[in-house]
Coordinates of C-alpha atoms in Angstrom, one line a residue:
X7 CA 54.1 -101.5 63.7
X8 CA 54.6 -99.2 60.7
X9 CA 53.5 -95.6 60.7
X10 CA 50.8 -96.4 58.2
X11 CA 49.6 -99.4 60.2
X12 CA 49.5 -97.3 63.3
X13 CA 47.4 -94.6 61.6
X14 CA 45.0 -97.2 60.3
X15 CA 44.9 -98.9 63.7
X16 CA 44.0 -95.5 65.3
X17 CA 41.1 -95.0 62.9
X18 CA 40.0 -98.6 63.2
X19 CA 39.8 -98.1 67.0
X20 CA 37.6 -95.1 66.4
X21 CA 35.5 -97.1 64.0
X22 CA 35.2 -99.9 66.4
X23 CA 34.0 -97.5 69.1
X24 CA 31.4 -96.2 66.7
X25 CA 30.3 -99.8 66.0
X26 CA 30.1 -100.5 69.7
X27 CA 27.5 -97.7 69.9
X28 CA 25.7 -98.8 66.7
X29 CA 23.1 -101.0 68.4
X30 CA 21.8 -98.0 70.3
X31 CA 22.3 -95.7 67.4
X32 CA 20.5 -98.0 65.0
X33 CA 17.3 -97.7 67.0
X34 CA 17.7 -93.9 67.0
X35 CA 18.2 -94.0 63.2
X36 CA 15.1 -96.1 62.8
X37 CA 13.1 -93.5 64.9
X38 CA 14.6 -90.7 62.9
X39 CA 14.3 -92.2 59.4
X40 CA 10.7 -93.2 60.0
X41 CA 10.0 -89.6 61.0
X42 CA 8.3 -90.5 64.3
X43 CA 10.7 -88.5 66.3
X44 CA 13.1 -86.7 64.0
X45 CA 16.0 -84.8 65.5
X46 CA 18.8 -82.7 64.4
X47 CA 21.9 -83.1 61.7
X48 CA 24.8 -79.8 59.7
X49 CA 24.9 -74.2 57.8
X50 CA 26.9 -71.2 56.3
X51 CA 29.5 -68.9 57.1
X52 CA 33.1 -68.2 56.3
X53 CA 34.1 -69.3 58.9
X54 CA 31.3 -71.2 57.7
X55 CA 30.7 -76.5 57.1
X56 CA 28.6 -81.9 52.2
X57 CA 26.6 -79.3 53.6
X58 CA 26.2 -75.9 55.1
X59 CA 26.9 -74.6 58.5
X60 CA 29.4 -74.3 61.3
X61 CA 32.1 -76.9 61.1
X62 CA 31.3 -79.1 58.2
X63 CA 28.4 -81.4 58.1
X64 CA 27.3 -83.2 55.1
X65 CA 26.9 -81.1 52.1
X66 CA 25.7 -83.7 49.6
X67 CA 22.3 -82.4 48.8
X68 CA 20.4 -79.3 49.2
X69 CA 17.0 -77.9 48.6
X70 CA 15.4 -74.6 49.3
X71 CA 13.6 -73.8 52.5
X72 CA 16.3 -72.7 54.9
X73 CA 13.9 -71.8 57.7
X74 CA 16.1 -71.0 60.8
X75 CA 13.6 -72.7 63.0
X76 CA 14.2 -76.0 61.3
X77 CA 17.9 -76.1 62.2
X78 CA 19.6 -76.7 65.5
X79 CA 22.4 -74.7 67.1
X80 CA 25.0 -76.4 64.9
X81 CA 23.1 -75.7 61.7
X82 CA 21.9 -79.3 61.5
X83 CA 18.4 -79.9 60.1
X84 CA 16.0 -80.8 62.9
X85 CA 14.0 -83.2 60.7
X86 CA 16.7 -85.7 59.8
X87 CA 14.2 -88.0 58.1
X88 CA 13.2 -85.3 55.6
X89 CA 16.8 -84.3 55.2
X90 CA 17.9 -87.8 54.3
X91 CA 14.9 -88.1 51.9
X92 CA 16.0 -85.0 50.0
X93 CA 19.7 -86.0 50.2
X94 CA 19.1 -89.4 48.5
X95 CA 16.1 -88.7 46.3
X96 CA 16.0 -89.9 42.7
X97 CA 15.5 -86.3 41.6
X98 CA 18.9 -85.5 43.2
X99 CA 20.6 -88.3 41.3
X100 CA 19.3 -86.7 38.0
X101 CA 21.2 -83.5 38.6
X102 CA 24.0 -84.6 40.9
X103 CA 25.0 -87.4 38.5
X104 CA 27.0 -89.2 41.2
X105 CA 28.3 -92.0 39.0
X106 CA 29.6 -89.5 36.4
X107 CA 31.2 -87.5 39.2
X108 CA 33.0 -90.6 40.5
X109 CA 34.2 -91.4 37.0
X110 CA 35.5 -87.8 36.6
X111 CA 37.7 -88.3 39.7
X112 CA 39.9 -90.6 37.7
X113 CA 40.4 -93.1 40.5
X114 CA 42.4 -96.3 40.3
X115 CA 42.3 -99.4 42.4
X116 CA 44.2 -98.9 45.6
X117 CA 43.8 -95.1 45.7
X118 CA 43.3 -93.3 49.0
X119 CA 40.4 -90.8 49.0
X120 CA 38.9 -88.4 51.6
X121 CA 35.2 -87.3 51.4
X122 CA 34.8 -84.2 53.5
X123 CA 31.2 -83.8 54.7
X124 CA 30.5 -87.4 53.8
X125 CA 27.0 -87.6 55.4
X126 CA 25.5 -91.1 55.1
X127 CA 27.9 -92.1 52.3
X128 CA 26.2 -90.8 49.1
X129 CA 29.7 -90.5 47.4
X130 CA 31.9 -92.4 49.9
X131 CA 30.3 -95.8 49.2
X132 CA 30.5 -95.3 45.5
X133 CA 34.1 -94.3 45.8
X134 CA 34.9 -97.2 48.0
X135 CA 33.7 -99.6 45.3
X136 CA 35.8 -97.7 42.7
X137 CA 39.1 -97.9 44.6
X138 CA 38.5 -101.5 45.6
X139 CA 39.5 -103.4 48.7
X140 CA 43.1 -102.3 48.4
X141 CA 42.0 -98.6 48.5
X142 CA 40.7 -96.6 51.4
X143 CA 38.1 -93.9 51.8
X144 CA 38.1 -91.6 54.8
X145 CA 34.7 -90.2 55.5
X146 CA 34.7 -87.0 57.5
X147 CA 31.6 -85.5 59.1
X148 CA 30.6 -83.4 62.1
X149 CA 27.4 -85.4 62.7
X150 CA 28.0 -88.7 64.5
X151 CA 24.6 -90.1 63.6
X152 CA 25.5 -89.7 59.9
X153 CA 28.8 -91.5 60.4
X154 CA 27.0 -94.3 62.3
X155 CA 24.5 -94.6 59.5
X156 CA 27.3 -94.7 57.0
X157 CA 29.0 -97.6 58.8
X158 CA 25.7 -99.5 58.9
X159 CA 25.3 -99.0 55.2
X160 CA 28.9 -100.0 54.5
X161 CA 28.4 -103.2 56.5
X162 CA 25.2 -104.0 54.8
X163 CA 26.9 -103.6 51.4
X164 CA 30.0 -105.7 52.6
X165 CA 32.2 -102.7 52.1
X166 CA 35.2 -102.7 54.4
X167 CA 37.4 -100.0 53.1
X168 CA 35.5 -96.9 54.5
X169 CA 36.9 -95.4 57.7
X170 CA 35.0 -92.7 59.5
X171 CA 36.7 -89.6 60.9
X172 CA 34.5 -87.6 63.3
X173 CA 34.9 -83.9 63.1
X174 CA 33.3 -82.2 66.1
X175 CA 35.3 -79.0 65.6
X176 CA 34.7 -78.9 61.8
X177 CA 38.4 -79.2 61.0
X178 CA 39.3 -82.9 61.0
X179 CA 41.9 -84.2 58.6
X180 CA 42.4 -87.6 57.0
X181 CA 45.1 -89.5 58.9
X182 CA 47.2 -90.2 55.8
X183 CA 48.0 -88.5 52.5
X184 CA 45.3 -88.9 49.8
X185 CA 45.2 -89.2 46.0
X186 CA 41.9 -87.3 46.0
X187 CA 40.0 -85.1 48.5
X188 CA 36.4 -84.5 47.6
X189 CA 34.3 -81.6 48.9
X190 CA 30.6 -81.6 47.8
X191 CA 28.3 -78.7 48.7
X192 CA 30.2 -78.2 51.9
X193 CA 32.8 -75.4 51.5
X194 CA 30.5 -72.8 52.9
X195 CA 30.6 -74.7 56.2
X196 CA 34.4 -74.5 56.5
X197 CA 35.8 -72.5 59.4
X198 CA 37.9 -70.6 56.8
X199 CA 40.3 -71.0 53.9
X200 CA 43.0 -72.2 56.3
X201 CA 41.2 -75.5 56.6
X202 CA 41.2 -75.8 52.9
X203 CA 45.0 -75.4 53.0
X204 CA 45.2 -78.0 55.8
X205 CA 43.3 -80.4 53.6
X206 CA 45.6 -79.6 50.6
X207 CA 48.6 -80.4 52.8
X208 CA 47.2 -84.0 53.0
X209 CA 47.4 -84.5 49.2
X210 CA 50.0 -87.0 47.9
X211 CA 52.3 -85.7 45.1
X212 CA 50.1 -85.5 42.0
X213 CA 46.9 -85.6 44.2
X214 CA 44.0 -83.3 43.6
X215 CA 41.4 -81.6 45.7
X216 CA 38.0 -81.6 44.0
X217 CA 35.3 -79.1 44.9
X218 CA 31.7 -79.3 43.8
X219 CA 29.3 -76.5 44.7
X220 CA 26.3 -74.7 43.4
X221 CA 26.4 -72.0 40.8
X222 CA 25.3 -68.5 41.8
X223 CA 21.8 -67.1 41.5
X224 CA 18.4 -68.7 41.9
X225 CA 18.3 -72.4 40.9
X226 CA 15.5 -75.0 41.2
X227 CA 17.8 -76.9 43.7
X228 CA 20.4 -75.9 46.2
X229 CA 20.6 -73.3 49.0
X230 CA 19.4 -69.7 48.7
X231 CA 21.8 -67.4 46.9
X232 CA 23.1 -65.9 50.1
X233 CA 24.2 -69.3 51.3
X234 CA 26.4 -70.0 48.3
X235 CA 30.1 -69.6 47.6
X236 CA 30.6 -68.6 44.0
X237 CA 33.1 -70.3 41.7
X238 CA 35.2 -67.1 41.7
X239 CA 35.1 -66.7 45.5
X240 CA 36.1 -70.3 45.9
X241 CA 39.0 -70.0 43.5
X242 CA 40.2 -66.9 45.4
X243 CA 40.1 -68.9 48.6
X244 CA 41.9 -71.8 46.9
X245 CA 44.6 -69.5 45.5
X246 CA 45.2 -68.0 49.0
X247 CA 46.4 -71.4 50.2
X248 CA 48.5 -72.2 47.1
X249 CA 46.0 -74.3 45.1
X250 CA 45.7 -73.9 41.4
X251 CA 42.9 -74.9 39.1
X252 CA 44.1 -77.8 36.9
X253 CA 40.8 -79.1 35.4
X254 CA 37.2 -78.1 35.2
X255 CA 34.2 -80.2 34.3
X256 CA 30.9 -78.7 33.1
X257 CA 28.5 -81.7 32.9
X258 CA 26.6 -80.8 36.1
X259 CA 23.6 -78.6 35.3
X260 CA 23.6 -76.6 38.6
X261 CA 27.1 -76.9 40.0
X262 CA 30.7 -76.2 39.2
X263 CA 33.2 -79.1 39.5
X264 CA 36.8 -77.9 40.0
X265 CA 40.0 -80.0 40.3
X266 CA 42.8 -78.2 42.1
X267 CA 46.4 -79.1 43.0
X268 CA 49.4 -77.5 44.5
X269 CA 52.2 -76.7 42.1
X270 CA 54.6 -79.7 41.9
X271 CA 57.0 -79.8 44.9
X272 CA 55.0 -77.4 47.0
X273 CA 53.2 -79.9 49.3
X274 CA 54.9 -80.5 52.7
X275 CA 57.2 -83.5 52.8

């Protein structure tokens, strides 16, 4: 068995285990999503987690109202149904512009991509279609229910190239080098800049790490100002682990979108 095949086999075994639990989890999801008995999902801090907390949960989506009583000990929203509703609302699509974001990634068929803080697959499923069946998408998240929901959605959409990577400690890595690593609204959950450097180490030559996060100050969407990481602070963290800004997109109304890379030849062999 080749090294790559071994890596994929390892992840597939993890994925298979998740699928083995899906029948039980599916019923839990139905309870959660209908709102009859909602329970917890991911907060802020440097160390901080397509989301917001300790470790990294899903950071794709944000609204105001960070009442501490509405979050569990891991920084996960207690009301998962409400969180999912906000995460995937039509209003979010208007300002998040997910299809434009995916186009901006410059992906090609066969590319390998990692979505850090993937949540239920808001970006991961779109990326999976973009890279096609020969490509792979590694979806990292700290919340197992989100990953189970992502697998359900991938199966329902007949998408077979998404592989989930559980991250109970908030510092999981994709099991192979990637052309793109995407972080959306999640950097403030990271345990520190070192994790950003570990992710950068997983880039292929010419690969890019892409960070999307909210601009500073009060906005009609997103977390409170004191839960944000400014563009300047993020770039300082990126520079501390050898990442350089190579391209910036300005089409998002409330967020910065930065593409970063290591100088040629500086990624580990």
